Coordinates of C-alpha atoms in Angstrom, one line a residue:
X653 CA 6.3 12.9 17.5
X654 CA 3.9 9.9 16.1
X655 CA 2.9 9.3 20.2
X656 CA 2.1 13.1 20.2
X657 CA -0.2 12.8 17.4
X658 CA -1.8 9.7 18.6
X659 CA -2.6 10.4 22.1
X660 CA -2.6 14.1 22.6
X661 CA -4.1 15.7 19.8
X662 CA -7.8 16.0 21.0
X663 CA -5.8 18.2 24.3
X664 CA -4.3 20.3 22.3
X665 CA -5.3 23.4 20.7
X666 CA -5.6 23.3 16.6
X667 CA -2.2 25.4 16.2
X668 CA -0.4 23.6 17.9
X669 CA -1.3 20.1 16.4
X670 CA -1.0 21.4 12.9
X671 CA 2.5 22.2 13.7
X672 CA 3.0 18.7 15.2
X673 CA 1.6 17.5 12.1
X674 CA 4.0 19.3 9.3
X675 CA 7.0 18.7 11.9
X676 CA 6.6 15.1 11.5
X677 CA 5.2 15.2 7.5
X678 CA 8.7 16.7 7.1
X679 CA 11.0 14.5 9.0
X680 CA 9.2 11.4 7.3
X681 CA 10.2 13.6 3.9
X682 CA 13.8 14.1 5.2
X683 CA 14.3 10.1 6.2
X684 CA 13.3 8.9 2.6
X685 CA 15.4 11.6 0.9
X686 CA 18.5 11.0 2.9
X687 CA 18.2 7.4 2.3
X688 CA 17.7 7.7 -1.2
X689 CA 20.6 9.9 -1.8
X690 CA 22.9 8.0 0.3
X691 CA 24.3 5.7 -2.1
X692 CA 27.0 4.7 -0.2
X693 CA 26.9 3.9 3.5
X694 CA 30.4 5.0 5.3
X695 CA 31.6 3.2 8.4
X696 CA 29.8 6.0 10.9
X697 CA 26.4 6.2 8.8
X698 CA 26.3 2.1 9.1
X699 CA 27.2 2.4 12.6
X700 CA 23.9 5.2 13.5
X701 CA 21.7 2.7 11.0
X702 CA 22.3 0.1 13.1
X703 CA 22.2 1.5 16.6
X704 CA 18.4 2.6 15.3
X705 CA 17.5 -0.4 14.7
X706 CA 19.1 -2.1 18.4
X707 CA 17.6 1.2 20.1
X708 CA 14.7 1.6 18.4
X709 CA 15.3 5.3 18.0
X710 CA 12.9 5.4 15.2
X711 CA 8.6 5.0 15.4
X712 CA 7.5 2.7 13.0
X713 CA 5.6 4.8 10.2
X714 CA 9.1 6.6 10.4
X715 CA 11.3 3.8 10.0
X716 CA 9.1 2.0 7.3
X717 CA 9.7 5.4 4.9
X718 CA 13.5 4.9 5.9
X719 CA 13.7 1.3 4.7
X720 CA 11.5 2.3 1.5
X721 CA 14.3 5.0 0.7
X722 CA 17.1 3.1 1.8
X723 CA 15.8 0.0 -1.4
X724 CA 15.3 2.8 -3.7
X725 CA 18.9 4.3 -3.6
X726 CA 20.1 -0.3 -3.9
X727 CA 18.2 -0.3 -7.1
X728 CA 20.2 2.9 -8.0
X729 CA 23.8 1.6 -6.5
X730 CA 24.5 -1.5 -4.8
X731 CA 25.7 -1.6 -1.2
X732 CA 26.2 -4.9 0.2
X733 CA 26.7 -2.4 3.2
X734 CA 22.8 -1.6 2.8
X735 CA 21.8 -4.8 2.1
X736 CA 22.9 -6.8 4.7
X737 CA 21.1 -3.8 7.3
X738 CA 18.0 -4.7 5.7
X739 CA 18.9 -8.0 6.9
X740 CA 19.4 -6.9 10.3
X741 CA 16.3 -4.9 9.9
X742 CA 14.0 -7.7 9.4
X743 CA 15.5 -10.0 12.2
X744 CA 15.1 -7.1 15.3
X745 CA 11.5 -6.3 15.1
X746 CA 8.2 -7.4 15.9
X747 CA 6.6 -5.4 13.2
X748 CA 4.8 -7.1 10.2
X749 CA 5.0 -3.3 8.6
X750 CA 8.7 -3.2 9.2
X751 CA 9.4 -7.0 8.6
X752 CA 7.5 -7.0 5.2
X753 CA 9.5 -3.7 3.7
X754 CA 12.8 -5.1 4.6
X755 CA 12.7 -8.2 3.6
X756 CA 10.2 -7.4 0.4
X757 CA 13.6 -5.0 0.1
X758 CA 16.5 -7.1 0.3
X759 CA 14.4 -9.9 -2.4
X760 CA 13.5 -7.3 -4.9
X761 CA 17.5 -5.5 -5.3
X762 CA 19.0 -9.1 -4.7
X763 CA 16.7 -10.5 -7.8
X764 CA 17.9 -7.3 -10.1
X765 CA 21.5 -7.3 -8.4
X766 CA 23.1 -11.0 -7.8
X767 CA 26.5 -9.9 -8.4
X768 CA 26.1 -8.0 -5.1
X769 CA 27.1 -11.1 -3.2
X770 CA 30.8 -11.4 -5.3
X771 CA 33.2 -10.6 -2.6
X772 CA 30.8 -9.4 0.3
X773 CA 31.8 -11.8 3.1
X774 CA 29.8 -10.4 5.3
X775 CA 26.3 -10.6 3.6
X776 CA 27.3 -14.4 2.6
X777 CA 27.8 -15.1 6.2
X778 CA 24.7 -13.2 7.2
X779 CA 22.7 -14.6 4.8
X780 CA 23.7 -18.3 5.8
X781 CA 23.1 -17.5 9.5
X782 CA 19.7 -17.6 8.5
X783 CA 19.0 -20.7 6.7
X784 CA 17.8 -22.6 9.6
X785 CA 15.4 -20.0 10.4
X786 CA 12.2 -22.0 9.7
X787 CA 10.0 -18.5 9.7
X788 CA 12.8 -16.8 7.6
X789 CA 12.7 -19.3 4.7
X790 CA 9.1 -19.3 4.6
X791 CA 9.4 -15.5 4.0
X792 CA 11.1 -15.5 1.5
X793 CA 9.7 -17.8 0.0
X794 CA 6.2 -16.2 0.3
X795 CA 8.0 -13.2 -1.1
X796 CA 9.5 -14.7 -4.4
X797 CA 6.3 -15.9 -5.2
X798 CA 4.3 -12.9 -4.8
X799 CA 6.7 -11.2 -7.0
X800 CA 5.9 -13.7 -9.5
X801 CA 2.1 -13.2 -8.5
X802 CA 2.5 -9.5 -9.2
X803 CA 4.3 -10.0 -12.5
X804 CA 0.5 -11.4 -13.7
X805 CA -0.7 -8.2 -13.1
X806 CA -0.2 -7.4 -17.3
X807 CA -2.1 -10.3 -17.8
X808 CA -4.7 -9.3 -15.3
X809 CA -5.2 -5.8 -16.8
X810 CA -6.0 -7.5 -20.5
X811 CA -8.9 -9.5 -18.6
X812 CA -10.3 -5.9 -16.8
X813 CA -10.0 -4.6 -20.2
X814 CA -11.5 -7.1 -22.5
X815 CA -13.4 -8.9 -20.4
X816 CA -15.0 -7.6 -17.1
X817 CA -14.8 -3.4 -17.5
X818 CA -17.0 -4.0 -20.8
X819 CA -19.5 -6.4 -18.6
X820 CA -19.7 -3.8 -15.9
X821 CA -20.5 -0.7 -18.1
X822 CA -23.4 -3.0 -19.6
X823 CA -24.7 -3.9 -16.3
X824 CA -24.6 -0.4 -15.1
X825 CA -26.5 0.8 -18.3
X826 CA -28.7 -2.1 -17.8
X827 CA -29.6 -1.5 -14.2
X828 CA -29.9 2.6 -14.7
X829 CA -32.4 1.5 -17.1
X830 CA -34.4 -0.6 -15.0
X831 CA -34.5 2.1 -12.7
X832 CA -36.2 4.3 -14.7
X833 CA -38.8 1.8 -15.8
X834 CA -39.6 1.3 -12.3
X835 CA -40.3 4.7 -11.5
X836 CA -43.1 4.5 -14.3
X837 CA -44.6 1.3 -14.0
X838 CA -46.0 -0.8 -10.6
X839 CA -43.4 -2.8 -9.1
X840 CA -43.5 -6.7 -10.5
X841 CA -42.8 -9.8 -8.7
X842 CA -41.1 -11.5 -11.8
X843 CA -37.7 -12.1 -11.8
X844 CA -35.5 -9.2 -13.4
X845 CA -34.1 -9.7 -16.7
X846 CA -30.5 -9.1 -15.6
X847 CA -30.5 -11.9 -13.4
X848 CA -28.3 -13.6 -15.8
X849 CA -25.7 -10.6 -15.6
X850 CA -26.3 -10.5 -12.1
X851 CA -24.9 -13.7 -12.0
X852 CA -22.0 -13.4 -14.4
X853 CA -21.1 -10.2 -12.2
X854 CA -21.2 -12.1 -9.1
X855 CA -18.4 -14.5 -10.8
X856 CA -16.2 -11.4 -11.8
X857 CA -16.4 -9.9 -8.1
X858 CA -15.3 -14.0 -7.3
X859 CA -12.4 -13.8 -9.7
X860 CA -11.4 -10.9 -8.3
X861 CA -11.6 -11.2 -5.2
X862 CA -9.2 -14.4 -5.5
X863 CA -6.7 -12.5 -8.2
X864 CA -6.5 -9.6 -5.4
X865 CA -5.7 -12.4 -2.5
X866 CA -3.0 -13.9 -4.9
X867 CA -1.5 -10.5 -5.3
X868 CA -2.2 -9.4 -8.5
X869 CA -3.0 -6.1 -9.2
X870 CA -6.7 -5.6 -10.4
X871 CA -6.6 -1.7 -9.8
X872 CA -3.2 -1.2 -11.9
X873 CA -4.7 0.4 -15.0
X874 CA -7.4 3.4 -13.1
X875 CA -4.4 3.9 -10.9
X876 CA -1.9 5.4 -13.7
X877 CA -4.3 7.8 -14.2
X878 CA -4.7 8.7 -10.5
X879 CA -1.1 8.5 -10.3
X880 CA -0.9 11.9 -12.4
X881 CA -1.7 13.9 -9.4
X882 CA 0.7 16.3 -8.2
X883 CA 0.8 14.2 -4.7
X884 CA 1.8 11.1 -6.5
X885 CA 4.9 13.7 -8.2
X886 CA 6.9 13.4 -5.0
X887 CA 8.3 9.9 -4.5
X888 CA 8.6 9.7 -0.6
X889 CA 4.5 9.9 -1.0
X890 CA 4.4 6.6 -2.7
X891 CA 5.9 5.0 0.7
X892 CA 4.1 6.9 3.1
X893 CA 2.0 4.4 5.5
X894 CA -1.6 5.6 5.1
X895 CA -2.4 8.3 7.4
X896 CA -5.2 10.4 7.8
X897 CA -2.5 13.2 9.7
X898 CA -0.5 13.5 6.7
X899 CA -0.1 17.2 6.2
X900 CA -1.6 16.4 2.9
X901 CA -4.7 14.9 3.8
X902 CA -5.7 17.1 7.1
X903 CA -7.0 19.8 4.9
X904 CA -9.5 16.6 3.4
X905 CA -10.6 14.7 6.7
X906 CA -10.5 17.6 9.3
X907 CA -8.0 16.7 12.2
X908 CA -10.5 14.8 14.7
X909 CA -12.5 12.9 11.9
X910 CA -11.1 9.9 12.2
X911 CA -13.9 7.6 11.1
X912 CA -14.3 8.4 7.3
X913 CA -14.9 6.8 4.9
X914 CA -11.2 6.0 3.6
X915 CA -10.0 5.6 6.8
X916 CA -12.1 2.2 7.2
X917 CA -11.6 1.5 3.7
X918 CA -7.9 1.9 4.7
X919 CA -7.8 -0.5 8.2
X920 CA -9.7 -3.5 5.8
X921 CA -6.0 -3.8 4.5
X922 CA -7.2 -4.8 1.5
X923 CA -6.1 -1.9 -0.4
X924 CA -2.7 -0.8 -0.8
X925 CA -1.2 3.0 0.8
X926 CA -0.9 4.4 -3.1
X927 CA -4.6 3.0 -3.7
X928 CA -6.1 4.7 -0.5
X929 CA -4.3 8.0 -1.1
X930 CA -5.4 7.6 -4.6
X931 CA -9.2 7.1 -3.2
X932 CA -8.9 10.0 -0.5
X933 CA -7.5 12.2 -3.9
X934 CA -10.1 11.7 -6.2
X935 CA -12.7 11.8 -2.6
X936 CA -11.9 15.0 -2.2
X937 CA -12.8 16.0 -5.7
X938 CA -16.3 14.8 -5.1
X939 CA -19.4 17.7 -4.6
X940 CA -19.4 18.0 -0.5
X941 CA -23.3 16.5 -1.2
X942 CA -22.1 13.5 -2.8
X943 CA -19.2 12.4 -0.4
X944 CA -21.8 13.1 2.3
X945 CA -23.9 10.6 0.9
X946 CA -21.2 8.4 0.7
X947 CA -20.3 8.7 4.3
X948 CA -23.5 8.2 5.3
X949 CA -23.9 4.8 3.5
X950 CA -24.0 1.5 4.9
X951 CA -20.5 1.1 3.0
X952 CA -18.9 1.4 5.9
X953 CA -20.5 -1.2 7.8
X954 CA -19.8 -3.5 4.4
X955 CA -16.3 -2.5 5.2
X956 CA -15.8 -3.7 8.8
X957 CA -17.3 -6.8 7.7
X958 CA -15.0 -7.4 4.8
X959 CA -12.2 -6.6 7.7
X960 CA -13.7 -9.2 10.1
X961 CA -14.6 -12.0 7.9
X962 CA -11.5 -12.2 4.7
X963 CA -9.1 -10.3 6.8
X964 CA -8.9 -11.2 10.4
X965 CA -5.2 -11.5 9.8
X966 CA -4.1 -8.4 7.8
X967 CA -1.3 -7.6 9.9
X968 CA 0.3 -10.6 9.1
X969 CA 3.1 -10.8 7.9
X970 CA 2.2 -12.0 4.3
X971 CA -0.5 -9.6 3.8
X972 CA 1.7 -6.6 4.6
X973 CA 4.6 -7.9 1.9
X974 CA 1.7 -8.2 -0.4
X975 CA 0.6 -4.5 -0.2
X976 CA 4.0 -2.8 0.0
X977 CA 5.4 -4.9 -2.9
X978 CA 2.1 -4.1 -4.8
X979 CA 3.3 -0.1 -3.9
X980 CA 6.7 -1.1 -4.7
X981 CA 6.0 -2.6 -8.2
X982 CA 4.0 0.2 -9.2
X983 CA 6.4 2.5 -8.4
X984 CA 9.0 0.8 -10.2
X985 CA 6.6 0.2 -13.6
X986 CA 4.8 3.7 -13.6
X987 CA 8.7 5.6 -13.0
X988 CA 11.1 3.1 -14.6
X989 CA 14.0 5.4 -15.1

């Protein structure tokens, strides 16, 4: 279980947590495929979807992969049956992680899907329940918007392409040249020539910054490439909450490391799941010299200041919708059919 993994794993011995770990790899792998495949809901399976949601039967991470495979199979075959549990989903739980899927769920198949409501009394009725819900309206509409925000993203990807990619690779040329001029001559108290592209770099990583806090999606074109890896081949992995005991990444982190590098790139929030398993991919791929280096950096200190100062609340509610629609989108562009 998830409360084995988090609380007893530095007890027990190496065997035993491996086997922990590919037990609960494979259920999450079971939840999202049964979801998927389920087009249609009969009266039992709604009543067992619904008594883990008022039980609470399922952990979180577990649950979150559930909902992910339950708005895949909507997009595939409408269910008003489906639909109205993500509903249900979003109203009985605390959890941002939970909240954000559900209801980032029920928006995204409702806005490819309106005729779902023709003759579903049931949704109508549950939907209308809501719309007093001061919290609930402001949801959704934070969610309609940021799938507007995210539909910028082709936009956003012409101005990384023509624009700040081609000012990077000159500053980088730029600054590797400087370096070597320094090793050969004494250093000089004059400003540096590329103070000027210093500065117009400084203004990209502003315009960024602010196009990634509106929810557009800067990292969209590296990622189809990353996306080619055989992990990315499996679609459960694409809704996998990042976790450095996924049976895929243990073999990359060690089982007690729990402080690398991706990991506190990870907790910032700032990145999405498919991005970080993206990073720990091509991580791994690094020479063991290099990603030592790395881990030794002051990166990570740069990191847990990025987490205190921009994102003291990225397990709110907004910012969580914003990531797993930005996994969602992907997904959705990158494997259409």
């Amino acid at each position: 279980s998830q409360a084995f993994l988090d609380t007893q794993i530095d007890q027990a011995s190496e065997e035993e947590v491996m086997r922990q770990i590919k037990l609960h790899s494979q259920r999450q792998h079971d939840l999202f495929y049964y979801q998927m495949t389920q087009l249609c809901w009969n009266r039992d399976e709604q009543e067992l979807m619904h008594q883990l949601l008022s039980e609470q039967l399922l952990p979180e991470e577990d649950l979150c992969i559930a909902i992910s495979g339950i708005t895949i199979s909507l997009l595939m075959y409408a269910d008003a049956n489906k639909l109205e549990w993500l509903l249900s989903a979003y109203q009985h739980t605390h959890s941002n992680p939970i909240k954000a899927r559900a209801l980032v769920g029920f928006v995204f198949v409702v806005s490819k899907t309106k005729s779902i409501f023709e003759n579903n009394t049931n949704l109508v009725n549950h939907l209308l329940s809501l719309r007093n819900d001061a919290l609930f309206t402001s949801h959704v509409k934070q969610t309609i918007v940021q799938i507007y925000c995210q539909k910028q993203t082709n936009a956003t990807q012409q101005r990384m392409s023509n624009v700040i990619l081609p000012d990077l690779l000159k500053y980088s040329n730029k600054k590797m040249n400087e370096l070597k001029e320094e090793e050969k001559m004494e250093p000089s108290s004059e400003l540096s020539s590329s103070w000027k592209m210093e500065e117009r770099m400084e203004k990209h990583f502003n315009e960024l910054m602010k196009r990634t806090k509106r929810g557009e999606d800067i990292q969209y074109t590296p990622f189809k490439d990353a996306k080619q890896h055989a992990f990315f081949h499996e679609m459960a992995n694409w809704f996998l909450p990042f976790n450095a005991l996924n049976k895929y990444m243990v073999d990359f982190y060690g089982i007690k490391n729990q402080q690398s590098v991706i990991m506190r790139i990870a907790t910032t929030n700032y990145y999405c799941a498919s991005d970080c398993y993206s990073f720990c991919l091509i991580f791994s791929k690094l020479p063991y010299a290099l990603r030592k280096q790395i881990g030794e950096s002051n990166l990570s200190e740069q990191l847990e200041e990025l987490n205190q100062e921009e994102f003291s609340s990225n397990n709110s509610f907004e910012q969580q919708m914003k990531l797993y629609l930005q996994d969602l989108y992907r997904f959705s562009q990158l494997f259409a059919p």
